[in-house]
GROMACS .gro file of N, CA and C in nm:
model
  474
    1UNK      N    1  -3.146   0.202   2.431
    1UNK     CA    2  -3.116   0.167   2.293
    1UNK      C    3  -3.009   0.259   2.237
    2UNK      N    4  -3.000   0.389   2.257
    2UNK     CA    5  -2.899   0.496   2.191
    2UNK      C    6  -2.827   0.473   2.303
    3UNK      N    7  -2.820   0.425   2.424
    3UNK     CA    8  -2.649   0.377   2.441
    3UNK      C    9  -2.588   0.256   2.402
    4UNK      N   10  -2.665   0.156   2.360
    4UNK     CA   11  -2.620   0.071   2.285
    4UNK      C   12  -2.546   0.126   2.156
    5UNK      N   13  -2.636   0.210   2.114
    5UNK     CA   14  -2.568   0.244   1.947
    5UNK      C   15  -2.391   0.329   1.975
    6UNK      N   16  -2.428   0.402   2.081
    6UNK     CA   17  -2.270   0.482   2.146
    6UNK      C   18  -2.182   0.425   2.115
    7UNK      N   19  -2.206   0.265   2.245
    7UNK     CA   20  -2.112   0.193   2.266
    7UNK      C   21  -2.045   0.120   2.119
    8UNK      N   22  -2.110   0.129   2.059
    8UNK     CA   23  -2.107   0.007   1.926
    8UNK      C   24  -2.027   0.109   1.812
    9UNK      N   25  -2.023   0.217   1.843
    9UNK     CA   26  -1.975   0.340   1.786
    9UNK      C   27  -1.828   0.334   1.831
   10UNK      N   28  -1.820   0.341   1.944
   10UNK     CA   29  -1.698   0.302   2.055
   10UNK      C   30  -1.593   0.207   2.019
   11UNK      N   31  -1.690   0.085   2.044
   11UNK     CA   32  -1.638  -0.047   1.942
   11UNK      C   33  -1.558  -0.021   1.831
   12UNK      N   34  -1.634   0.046   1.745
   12UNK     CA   35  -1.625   0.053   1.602
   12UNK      C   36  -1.433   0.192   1.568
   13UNK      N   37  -1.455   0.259   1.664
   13UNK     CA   38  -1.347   0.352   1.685
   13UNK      C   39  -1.229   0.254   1.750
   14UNK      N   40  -1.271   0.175   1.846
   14UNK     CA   41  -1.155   0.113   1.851
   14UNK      C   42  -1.073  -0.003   1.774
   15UNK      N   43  -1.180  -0.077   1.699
   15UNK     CA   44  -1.128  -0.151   1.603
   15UNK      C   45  -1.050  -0.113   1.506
   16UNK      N   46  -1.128   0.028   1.461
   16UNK     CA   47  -1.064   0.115   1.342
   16UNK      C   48  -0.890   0.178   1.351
   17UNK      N   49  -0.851   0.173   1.503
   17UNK     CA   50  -0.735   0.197   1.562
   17UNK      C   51  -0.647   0.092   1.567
   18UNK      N   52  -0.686   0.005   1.630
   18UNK     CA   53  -0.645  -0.137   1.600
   18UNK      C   54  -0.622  -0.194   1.470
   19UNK      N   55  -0.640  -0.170   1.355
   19UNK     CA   56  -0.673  -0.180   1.263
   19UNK      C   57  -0.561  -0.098   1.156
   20UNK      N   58  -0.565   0.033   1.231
   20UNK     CA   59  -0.479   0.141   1.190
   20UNK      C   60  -0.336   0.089   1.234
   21UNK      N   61  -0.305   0.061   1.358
   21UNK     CA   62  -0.177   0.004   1.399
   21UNK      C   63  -0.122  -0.065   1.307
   22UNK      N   64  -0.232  -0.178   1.275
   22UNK     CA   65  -0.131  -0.294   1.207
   22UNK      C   66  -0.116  -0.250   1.047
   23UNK      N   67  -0.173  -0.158   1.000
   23UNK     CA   68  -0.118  -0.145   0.846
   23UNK      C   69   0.028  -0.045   0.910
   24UNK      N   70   0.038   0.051   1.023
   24UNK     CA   71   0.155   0.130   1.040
   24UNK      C   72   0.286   0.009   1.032
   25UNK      N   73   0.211  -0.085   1.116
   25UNK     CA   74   0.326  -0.236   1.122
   25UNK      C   75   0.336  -0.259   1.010
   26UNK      N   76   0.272  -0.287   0.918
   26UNK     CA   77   0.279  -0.350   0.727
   26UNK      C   78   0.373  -0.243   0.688
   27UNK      N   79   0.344  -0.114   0.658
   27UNK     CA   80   0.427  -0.009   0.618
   27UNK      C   81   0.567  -0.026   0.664
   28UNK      N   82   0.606  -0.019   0.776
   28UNK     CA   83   0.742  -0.038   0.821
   28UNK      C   84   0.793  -0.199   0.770
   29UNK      N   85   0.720  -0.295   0.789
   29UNK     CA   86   0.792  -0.406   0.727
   29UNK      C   87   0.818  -0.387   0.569
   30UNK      N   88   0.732  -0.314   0.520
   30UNK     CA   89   0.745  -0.269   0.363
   30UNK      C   90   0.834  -0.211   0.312
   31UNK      N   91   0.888  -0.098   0.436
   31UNK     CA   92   0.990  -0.030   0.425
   31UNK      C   93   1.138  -0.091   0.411
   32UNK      N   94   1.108  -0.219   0.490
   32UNK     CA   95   1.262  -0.298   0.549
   32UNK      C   96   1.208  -0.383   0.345
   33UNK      N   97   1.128  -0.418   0.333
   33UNK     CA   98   1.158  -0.526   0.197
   33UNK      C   99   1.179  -0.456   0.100
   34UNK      N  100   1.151  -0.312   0.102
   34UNK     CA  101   1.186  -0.207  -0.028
   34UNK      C  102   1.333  -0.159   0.000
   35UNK      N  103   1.402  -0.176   0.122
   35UNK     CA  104   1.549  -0.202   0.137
   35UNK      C  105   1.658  -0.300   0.112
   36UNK      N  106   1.570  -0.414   0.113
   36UNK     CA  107   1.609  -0.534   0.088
   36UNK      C  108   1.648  -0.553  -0.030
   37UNK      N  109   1.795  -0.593  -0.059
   37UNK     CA  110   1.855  -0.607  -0.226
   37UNK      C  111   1.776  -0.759  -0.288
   38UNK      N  112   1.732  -0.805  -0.195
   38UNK     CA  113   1.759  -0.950  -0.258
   38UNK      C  114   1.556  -0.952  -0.221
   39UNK      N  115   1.490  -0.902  -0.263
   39UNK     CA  116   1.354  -0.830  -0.270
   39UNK      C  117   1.288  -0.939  -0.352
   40UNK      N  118   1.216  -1.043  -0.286
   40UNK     CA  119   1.096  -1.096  -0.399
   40UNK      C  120   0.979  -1.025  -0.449
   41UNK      N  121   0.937  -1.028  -0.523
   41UNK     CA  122   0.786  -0.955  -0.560
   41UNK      C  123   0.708  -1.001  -0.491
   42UNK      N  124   0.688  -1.146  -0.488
   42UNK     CA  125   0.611  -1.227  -0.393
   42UNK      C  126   0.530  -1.163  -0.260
   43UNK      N  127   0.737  -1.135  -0.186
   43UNK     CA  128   0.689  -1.058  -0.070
   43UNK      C  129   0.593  -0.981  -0.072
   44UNK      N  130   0.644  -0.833  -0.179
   44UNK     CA  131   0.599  -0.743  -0.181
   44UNK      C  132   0.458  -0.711  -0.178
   45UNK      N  133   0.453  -0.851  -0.296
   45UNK     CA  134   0.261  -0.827  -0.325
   45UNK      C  135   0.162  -0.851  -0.218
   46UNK      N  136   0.263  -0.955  -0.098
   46UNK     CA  137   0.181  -1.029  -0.016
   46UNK      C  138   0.152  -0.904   0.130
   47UNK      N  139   0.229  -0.810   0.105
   47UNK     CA  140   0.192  -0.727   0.218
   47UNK      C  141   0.108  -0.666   0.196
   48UNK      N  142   0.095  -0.613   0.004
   48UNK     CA  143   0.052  -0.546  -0.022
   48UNK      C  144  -0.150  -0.545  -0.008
   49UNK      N  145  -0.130  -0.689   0.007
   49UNK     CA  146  -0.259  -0.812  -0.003
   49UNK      C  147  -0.321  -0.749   0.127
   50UNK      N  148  -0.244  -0.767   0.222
   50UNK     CA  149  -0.274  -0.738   0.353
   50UNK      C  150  -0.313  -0.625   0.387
   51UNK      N  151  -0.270  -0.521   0.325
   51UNK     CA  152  -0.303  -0.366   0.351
   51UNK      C  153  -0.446  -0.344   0.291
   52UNK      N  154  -0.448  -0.400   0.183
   52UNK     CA  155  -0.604  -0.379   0.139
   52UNK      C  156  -0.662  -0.443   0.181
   53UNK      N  157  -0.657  -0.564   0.243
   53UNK     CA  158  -0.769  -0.621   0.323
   53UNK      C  159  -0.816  -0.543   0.458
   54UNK      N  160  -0.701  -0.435   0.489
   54UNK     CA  161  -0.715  -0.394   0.622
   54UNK      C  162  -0.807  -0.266   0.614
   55UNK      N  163  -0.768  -0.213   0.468
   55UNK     CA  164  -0.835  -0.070   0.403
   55UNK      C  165  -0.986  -0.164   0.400
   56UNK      N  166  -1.016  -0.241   0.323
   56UNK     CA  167  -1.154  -0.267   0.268
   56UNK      C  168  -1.236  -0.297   0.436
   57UNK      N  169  -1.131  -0.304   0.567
   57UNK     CA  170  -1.193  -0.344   0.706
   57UNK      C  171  -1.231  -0.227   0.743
   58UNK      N  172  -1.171  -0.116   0.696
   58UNK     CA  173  -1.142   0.021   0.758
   58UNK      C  174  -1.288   0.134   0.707
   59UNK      N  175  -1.309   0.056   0.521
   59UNK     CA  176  -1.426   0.148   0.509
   59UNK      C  177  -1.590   0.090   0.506
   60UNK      N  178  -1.547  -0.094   0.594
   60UNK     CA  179  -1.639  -0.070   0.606
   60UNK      C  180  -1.699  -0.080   0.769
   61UNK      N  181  -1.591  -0.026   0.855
   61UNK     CA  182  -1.643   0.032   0.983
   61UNK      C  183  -1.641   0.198   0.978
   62UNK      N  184  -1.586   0.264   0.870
   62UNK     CA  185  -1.618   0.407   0.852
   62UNK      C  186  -1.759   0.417   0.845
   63UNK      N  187  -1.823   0.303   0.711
   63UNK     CA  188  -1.946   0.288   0.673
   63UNK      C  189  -2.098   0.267   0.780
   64UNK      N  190  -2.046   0.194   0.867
   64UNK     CA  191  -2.117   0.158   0.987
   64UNK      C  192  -2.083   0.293   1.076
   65UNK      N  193  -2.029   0.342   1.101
   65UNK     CA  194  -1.962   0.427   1.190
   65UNK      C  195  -2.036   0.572   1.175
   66UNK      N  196  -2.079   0.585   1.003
   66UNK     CA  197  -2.177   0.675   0.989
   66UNK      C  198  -2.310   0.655   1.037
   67UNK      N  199  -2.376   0.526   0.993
   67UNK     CA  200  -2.473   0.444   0.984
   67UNK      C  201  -2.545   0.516   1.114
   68UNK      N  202  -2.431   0.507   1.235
   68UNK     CA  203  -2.466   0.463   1.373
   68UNK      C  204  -2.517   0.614   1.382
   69UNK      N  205  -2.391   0.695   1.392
   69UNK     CA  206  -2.406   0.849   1.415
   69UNK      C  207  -2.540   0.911   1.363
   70UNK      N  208  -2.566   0.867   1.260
   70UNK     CA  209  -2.667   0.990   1.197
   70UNK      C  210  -2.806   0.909   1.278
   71UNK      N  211  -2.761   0.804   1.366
   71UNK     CA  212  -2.923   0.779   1.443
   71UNK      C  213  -2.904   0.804   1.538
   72UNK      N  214  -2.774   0.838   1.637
   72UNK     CA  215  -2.772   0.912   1.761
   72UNK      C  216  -2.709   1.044   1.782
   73UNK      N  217  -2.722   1.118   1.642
   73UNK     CA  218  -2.677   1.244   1.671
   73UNK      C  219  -2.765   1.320   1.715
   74UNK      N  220  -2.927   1.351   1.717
   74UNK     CA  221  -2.978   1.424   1.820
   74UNK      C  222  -2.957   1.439   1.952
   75UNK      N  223  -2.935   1.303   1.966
   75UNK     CA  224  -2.949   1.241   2.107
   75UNK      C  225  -2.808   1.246   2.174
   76UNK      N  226  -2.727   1.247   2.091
   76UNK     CA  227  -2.584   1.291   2.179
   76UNK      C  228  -2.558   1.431   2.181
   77UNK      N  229  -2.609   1.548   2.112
   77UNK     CA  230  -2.634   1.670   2.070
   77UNK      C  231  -2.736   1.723   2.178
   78UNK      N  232  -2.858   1.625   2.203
   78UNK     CA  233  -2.936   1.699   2.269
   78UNK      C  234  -2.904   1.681   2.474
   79UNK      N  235  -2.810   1.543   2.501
   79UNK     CA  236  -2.804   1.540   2.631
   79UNK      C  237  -2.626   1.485   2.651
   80UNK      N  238  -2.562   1.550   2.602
   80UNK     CA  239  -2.424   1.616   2.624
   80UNK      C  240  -2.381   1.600   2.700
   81UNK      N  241  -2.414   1.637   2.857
   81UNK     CA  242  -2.409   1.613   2.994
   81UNK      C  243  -2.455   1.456   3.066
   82UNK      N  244  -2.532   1.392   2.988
   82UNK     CA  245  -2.553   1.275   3.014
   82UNK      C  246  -2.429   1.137   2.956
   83UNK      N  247  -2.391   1.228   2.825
   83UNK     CA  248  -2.321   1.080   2.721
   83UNK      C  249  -2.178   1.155   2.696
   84UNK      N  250  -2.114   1.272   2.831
   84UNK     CA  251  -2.004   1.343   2.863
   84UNK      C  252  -1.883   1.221   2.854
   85UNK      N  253  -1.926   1.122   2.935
   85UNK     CA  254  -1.821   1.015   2.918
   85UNK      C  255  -1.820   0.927   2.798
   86UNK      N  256  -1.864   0.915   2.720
   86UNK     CA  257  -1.882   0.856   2.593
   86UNK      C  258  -1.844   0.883   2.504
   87UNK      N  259  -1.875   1.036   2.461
   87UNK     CA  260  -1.822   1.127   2.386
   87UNK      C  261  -1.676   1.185   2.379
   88UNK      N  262  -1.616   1.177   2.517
   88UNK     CA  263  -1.456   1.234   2.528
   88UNK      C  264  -1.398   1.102   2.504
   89UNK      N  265  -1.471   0.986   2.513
   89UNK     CA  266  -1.362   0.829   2.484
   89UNK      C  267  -1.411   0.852   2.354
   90UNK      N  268  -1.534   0.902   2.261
   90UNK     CA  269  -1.490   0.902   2.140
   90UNK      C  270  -1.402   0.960   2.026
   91UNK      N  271  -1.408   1.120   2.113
   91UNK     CA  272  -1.307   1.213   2.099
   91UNK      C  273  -1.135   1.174   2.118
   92UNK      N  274  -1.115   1.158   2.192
   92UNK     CA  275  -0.991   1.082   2.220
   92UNK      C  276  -0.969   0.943   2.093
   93UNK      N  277  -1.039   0.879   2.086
   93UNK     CA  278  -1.017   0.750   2.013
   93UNK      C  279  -1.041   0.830   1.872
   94UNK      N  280  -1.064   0.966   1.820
   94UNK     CA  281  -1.037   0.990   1.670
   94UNK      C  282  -0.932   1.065   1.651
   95UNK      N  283  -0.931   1.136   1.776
   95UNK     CA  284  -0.759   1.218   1.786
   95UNK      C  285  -0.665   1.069   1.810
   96UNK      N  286  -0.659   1.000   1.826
   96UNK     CA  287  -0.539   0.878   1.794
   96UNK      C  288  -0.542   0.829   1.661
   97UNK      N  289  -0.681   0.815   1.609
   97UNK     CA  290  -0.664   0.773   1.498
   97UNK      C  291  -0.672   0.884   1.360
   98UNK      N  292  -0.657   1.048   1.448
   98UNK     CA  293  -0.582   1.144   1.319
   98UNK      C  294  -0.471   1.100   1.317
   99UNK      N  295  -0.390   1.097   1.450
   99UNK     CA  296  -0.241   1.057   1.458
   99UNK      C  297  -0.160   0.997   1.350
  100UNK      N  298  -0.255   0.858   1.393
  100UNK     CA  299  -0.237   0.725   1.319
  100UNK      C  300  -0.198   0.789   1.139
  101UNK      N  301  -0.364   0.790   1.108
  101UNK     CA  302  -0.343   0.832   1.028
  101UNK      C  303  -0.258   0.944   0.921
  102UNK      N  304  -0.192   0.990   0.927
  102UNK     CA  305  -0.133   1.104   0.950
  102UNK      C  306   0.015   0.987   0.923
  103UNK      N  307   0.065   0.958   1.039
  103UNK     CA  308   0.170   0.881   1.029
  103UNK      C  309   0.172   0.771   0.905
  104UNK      N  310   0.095   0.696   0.856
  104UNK     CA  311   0.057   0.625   0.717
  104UNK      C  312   0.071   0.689   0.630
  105UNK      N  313   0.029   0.819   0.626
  105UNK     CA  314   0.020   0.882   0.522
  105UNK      C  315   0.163   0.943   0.452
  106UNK      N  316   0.240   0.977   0.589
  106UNK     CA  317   0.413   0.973   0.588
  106UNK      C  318   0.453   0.859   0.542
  107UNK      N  319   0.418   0.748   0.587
  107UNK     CA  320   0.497   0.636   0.562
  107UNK      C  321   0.455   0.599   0.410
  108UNK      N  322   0.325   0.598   0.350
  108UNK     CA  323   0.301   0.592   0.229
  108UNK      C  324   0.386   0.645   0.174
  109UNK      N  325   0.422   0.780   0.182
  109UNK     CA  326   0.445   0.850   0.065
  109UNK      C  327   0.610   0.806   0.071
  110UNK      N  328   0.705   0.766   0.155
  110UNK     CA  329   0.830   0.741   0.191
  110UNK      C  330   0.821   0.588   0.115
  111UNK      N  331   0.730   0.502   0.140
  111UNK     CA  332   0.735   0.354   0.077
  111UNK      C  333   0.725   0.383  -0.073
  112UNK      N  334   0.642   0.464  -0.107
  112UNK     CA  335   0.601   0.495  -0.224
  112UNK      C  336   0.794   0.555  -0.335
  113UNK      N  337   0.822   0.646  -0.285
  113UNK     CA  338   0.924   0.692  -0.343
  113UNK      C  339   1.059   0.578  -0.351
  114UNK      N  340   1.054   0.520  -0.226
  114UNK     CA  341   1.128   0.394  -0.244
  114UNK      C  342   1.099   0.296  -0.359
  115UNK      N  343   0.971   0.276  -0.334
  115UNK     CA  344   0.914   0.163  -0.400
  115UNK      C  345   0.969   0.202  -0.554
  116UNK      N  346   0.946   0.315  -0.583
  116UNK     CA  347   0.990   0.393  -0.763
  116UNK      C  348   1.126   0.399  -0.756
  117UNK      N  349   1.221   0.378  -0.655
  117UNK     CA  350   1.343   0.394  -0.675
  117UNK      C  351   1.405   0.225  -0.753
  118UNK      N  352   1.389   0.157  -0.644
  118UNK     CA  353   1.350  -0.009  -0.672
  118UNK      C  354   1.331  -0.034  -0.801
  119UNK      N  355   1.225  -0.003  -0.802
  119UNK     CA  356   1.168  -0.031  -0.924
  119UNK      C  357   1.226   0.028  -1.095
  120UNK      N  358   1.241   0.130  -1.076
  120UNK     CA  359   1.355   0.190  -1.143
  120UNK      C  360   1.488   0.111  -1.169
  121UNK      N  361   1.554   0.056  -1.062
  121UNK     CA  362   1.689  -0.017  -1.049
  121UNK      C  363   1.665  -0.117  -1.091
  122UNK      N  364   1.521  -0.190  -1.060
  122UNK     CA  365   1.526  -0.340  -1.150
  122UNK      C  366   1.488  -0.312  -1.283
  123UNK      N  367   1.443  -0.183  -1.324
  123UNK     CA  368   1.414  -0.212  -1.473
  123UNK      C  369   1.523  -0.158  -1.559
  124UNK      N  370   1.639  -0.092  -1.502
  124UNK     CA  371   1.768  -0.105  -1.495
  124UNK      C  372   1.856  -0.253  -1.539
  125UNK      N  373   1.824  -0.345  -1.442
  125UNK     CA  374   1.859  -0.458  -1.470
  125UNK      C  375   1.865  -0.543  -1.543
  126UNK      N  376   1.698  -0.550  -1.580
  126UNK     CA  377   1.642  -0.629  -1.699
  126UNK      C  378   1.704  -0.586  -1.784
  127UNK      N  379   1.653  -0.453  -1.834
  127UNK     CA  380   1.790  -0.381  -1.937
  127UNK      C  381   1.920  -0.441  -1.982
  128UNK      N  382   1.978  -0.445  -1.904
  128UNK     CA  383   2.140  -0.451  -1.883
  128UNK      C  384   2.095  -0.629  -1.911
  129UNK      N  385   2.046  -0.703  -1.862
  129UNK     CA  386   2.022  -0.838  -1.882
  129UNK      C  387   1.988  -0.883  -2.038
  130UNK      N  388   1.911  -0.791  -2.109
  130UNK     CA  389   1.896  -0.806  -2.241
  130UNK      C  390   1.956  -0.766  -2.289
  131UNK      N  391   2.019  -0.670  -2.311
  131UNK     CA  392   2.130  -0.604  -2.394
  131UNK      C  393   2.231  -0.724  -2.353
  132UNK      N  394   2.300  -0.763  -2.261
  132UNK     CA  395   2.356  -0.837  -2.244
  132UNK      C  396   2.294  -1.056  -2.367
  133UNK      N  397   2.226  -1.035  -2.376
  133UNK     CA  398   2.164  -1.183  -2.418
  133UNK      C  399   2.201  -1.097  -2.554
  134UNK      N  400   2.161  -1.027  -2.596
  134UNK     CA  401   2.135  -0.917  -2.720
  134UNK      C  402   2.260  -0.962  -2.774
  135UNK      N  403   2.402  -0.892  -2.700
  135UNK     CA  404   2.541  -0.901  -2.768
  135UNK      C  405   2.549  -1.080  -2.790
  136UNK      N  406   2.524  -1.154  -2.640
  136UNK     CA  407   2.574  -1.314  -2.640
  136UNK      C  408   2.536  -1.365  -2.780
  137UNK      N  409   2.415  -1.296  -2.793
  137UNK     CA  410   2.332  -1.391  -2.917
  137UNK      C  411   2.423  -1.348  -3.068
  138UNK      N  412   2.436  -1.233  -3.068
  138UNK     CA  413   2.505  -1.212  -3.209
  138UNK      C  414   2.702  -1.222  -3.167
  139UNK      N  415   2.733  -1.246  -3.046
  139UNK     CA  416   2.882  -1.300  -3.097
  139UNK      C  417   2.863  -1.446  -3.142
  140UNK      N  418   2.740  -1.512  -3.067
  140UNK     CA  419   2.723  -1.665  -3.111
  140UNK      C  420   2.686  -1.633  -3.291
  141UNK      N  421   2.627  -1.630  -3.332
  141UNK     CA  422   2.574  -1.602  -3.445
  141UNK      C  423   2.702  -1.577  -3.575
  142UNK      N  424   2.794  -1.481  -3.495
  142UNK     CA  425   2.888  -1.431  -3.576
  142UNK      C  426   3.025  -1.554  -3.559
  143UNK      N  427   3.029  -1.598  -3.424
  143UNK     CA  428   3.154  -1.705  -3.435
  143UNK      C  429   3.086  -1.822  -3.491
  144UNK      N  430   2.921  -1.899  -3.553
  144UNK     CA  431   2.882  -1.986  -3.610
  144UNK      C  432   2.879  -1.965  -3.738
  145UNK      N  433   2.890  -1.810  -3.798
  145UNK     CA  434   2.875  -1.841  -3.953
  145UNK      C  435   2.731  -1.796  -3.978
  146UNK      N  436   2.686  -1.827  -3.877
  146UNK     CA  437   2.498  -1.793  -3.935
  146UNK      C  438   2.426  -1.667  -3.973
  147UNK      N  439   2.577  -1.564  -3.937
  147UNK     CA  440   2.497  -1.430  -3.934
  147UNK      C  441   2.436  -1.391  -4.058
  148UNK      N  442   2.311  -1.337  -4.097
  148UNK     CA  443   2.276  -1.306  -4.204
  148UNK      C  444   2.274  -1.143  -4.248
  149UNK      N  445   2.345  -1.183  -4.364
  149UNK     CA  446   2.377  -1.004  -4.383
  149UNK      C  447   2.226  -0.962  -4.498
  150UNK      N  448   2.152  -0.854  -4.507
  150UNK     CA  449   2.094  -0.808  -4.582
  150UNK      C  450   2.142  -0.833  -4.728
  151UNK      N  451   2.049  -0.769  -4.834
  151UNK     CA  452   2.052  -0.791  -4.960
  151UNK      C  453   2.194  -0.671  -4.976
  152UNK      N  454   2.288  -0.748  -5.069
  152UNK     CA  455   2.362  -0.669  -5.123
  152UNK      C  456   2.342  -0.678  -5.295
  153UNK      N  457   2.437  -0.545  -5.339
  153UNK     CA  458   2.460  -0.517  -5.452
  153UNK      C  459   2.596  -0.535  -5.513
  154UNK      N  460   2.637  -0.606  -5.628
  154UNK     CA  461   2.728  -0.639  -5.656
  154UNK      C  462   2.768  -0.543  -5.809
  155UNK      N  463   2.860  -0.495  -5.796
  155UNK     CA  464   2.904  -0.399  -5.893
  155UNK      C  465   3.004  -0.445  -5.987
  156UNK      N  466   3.009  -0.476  -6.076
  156UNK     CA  467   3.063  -0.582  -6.165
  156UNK      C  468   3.128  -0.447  -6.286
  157UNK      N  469   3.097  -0.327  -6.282
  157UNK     CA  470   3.172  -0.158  -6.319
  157UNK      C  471   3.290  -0.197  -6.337
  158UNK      N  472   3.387  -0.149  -6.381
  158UNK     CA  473   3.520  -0.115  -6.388
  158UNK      C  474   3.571  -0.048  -6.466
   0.00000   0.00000   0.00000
């Protein structure tokens, strides 16, 4: 029964790697659409969709992943020499996925600063797009006659 739980532990480390890969893949495509001048939001949101579906996969095989451990940690603690091969494929499969991790965490923070650069430049735009409607609207206004001037005062003194 506690090598069942190992293996399922095993499982659970390798999915979590697998798992890890493909948001490193999301990140880099994220990277190429936060380069991209001609950038839908669409895109953006839709990767973004994807990454959290992969996070909400991620904590809840962390979740299980505890689950398992805290019922075969005597037992991998107490015969070491027996579950030697089990334990170095689990060892190995969390040193890939420090790696992993680690590398996301670069790439976050690189998507991230992009992403504020972007974002910055389009709100740049809009800007420049209203100010622009801003002037159109009052040369129209002013070549129709319609412009309305405030209350004046008429000084009739002399």
């Amino acid at each position: 029964m506690e090598a069942d739980y190992i293996n399922i532990m095993i499982e659970s480390l390798e999915k979590k790697r697998d798992i890890l890969g493909q948001i490193v893949e999301l990140n880099r495509q994220q990277k190429l659409l936060l380069s991209d001048p001609n950038l839908l939001p669409e895109d953006f949101e839709k990767n973004m969709d994807y990454k959290s579906q992969f996070v909400e996969q991620l904590n809840l095989l962390d979740s299980g992943f505890e689950k398992m451990f805290e019922r075969v940690k005597e037992t991998l603690n107490g015969n070491r020499e027996q579950y030697a091969e089990e334990i170095h494929k689990m060892q190995d499969l969390i040193k890939e996925i420090s790696a992993m991790t680690n590398t996301i965490q670069t790439q976050e923070l690189r998507n991230r600063d992009e992403a504020a650069r972007k974002f910055a430049e389009v709100r740049e735009q809009v800007k420049g797009v209203r100010n622009s409607q801003k002037v159109v609207q009052q040369y129209y206004q002013n070549m129709m006659g319609q412009k309305t001037y405030s209350a004046q005062v008429i000084d009739n003194k002399k």
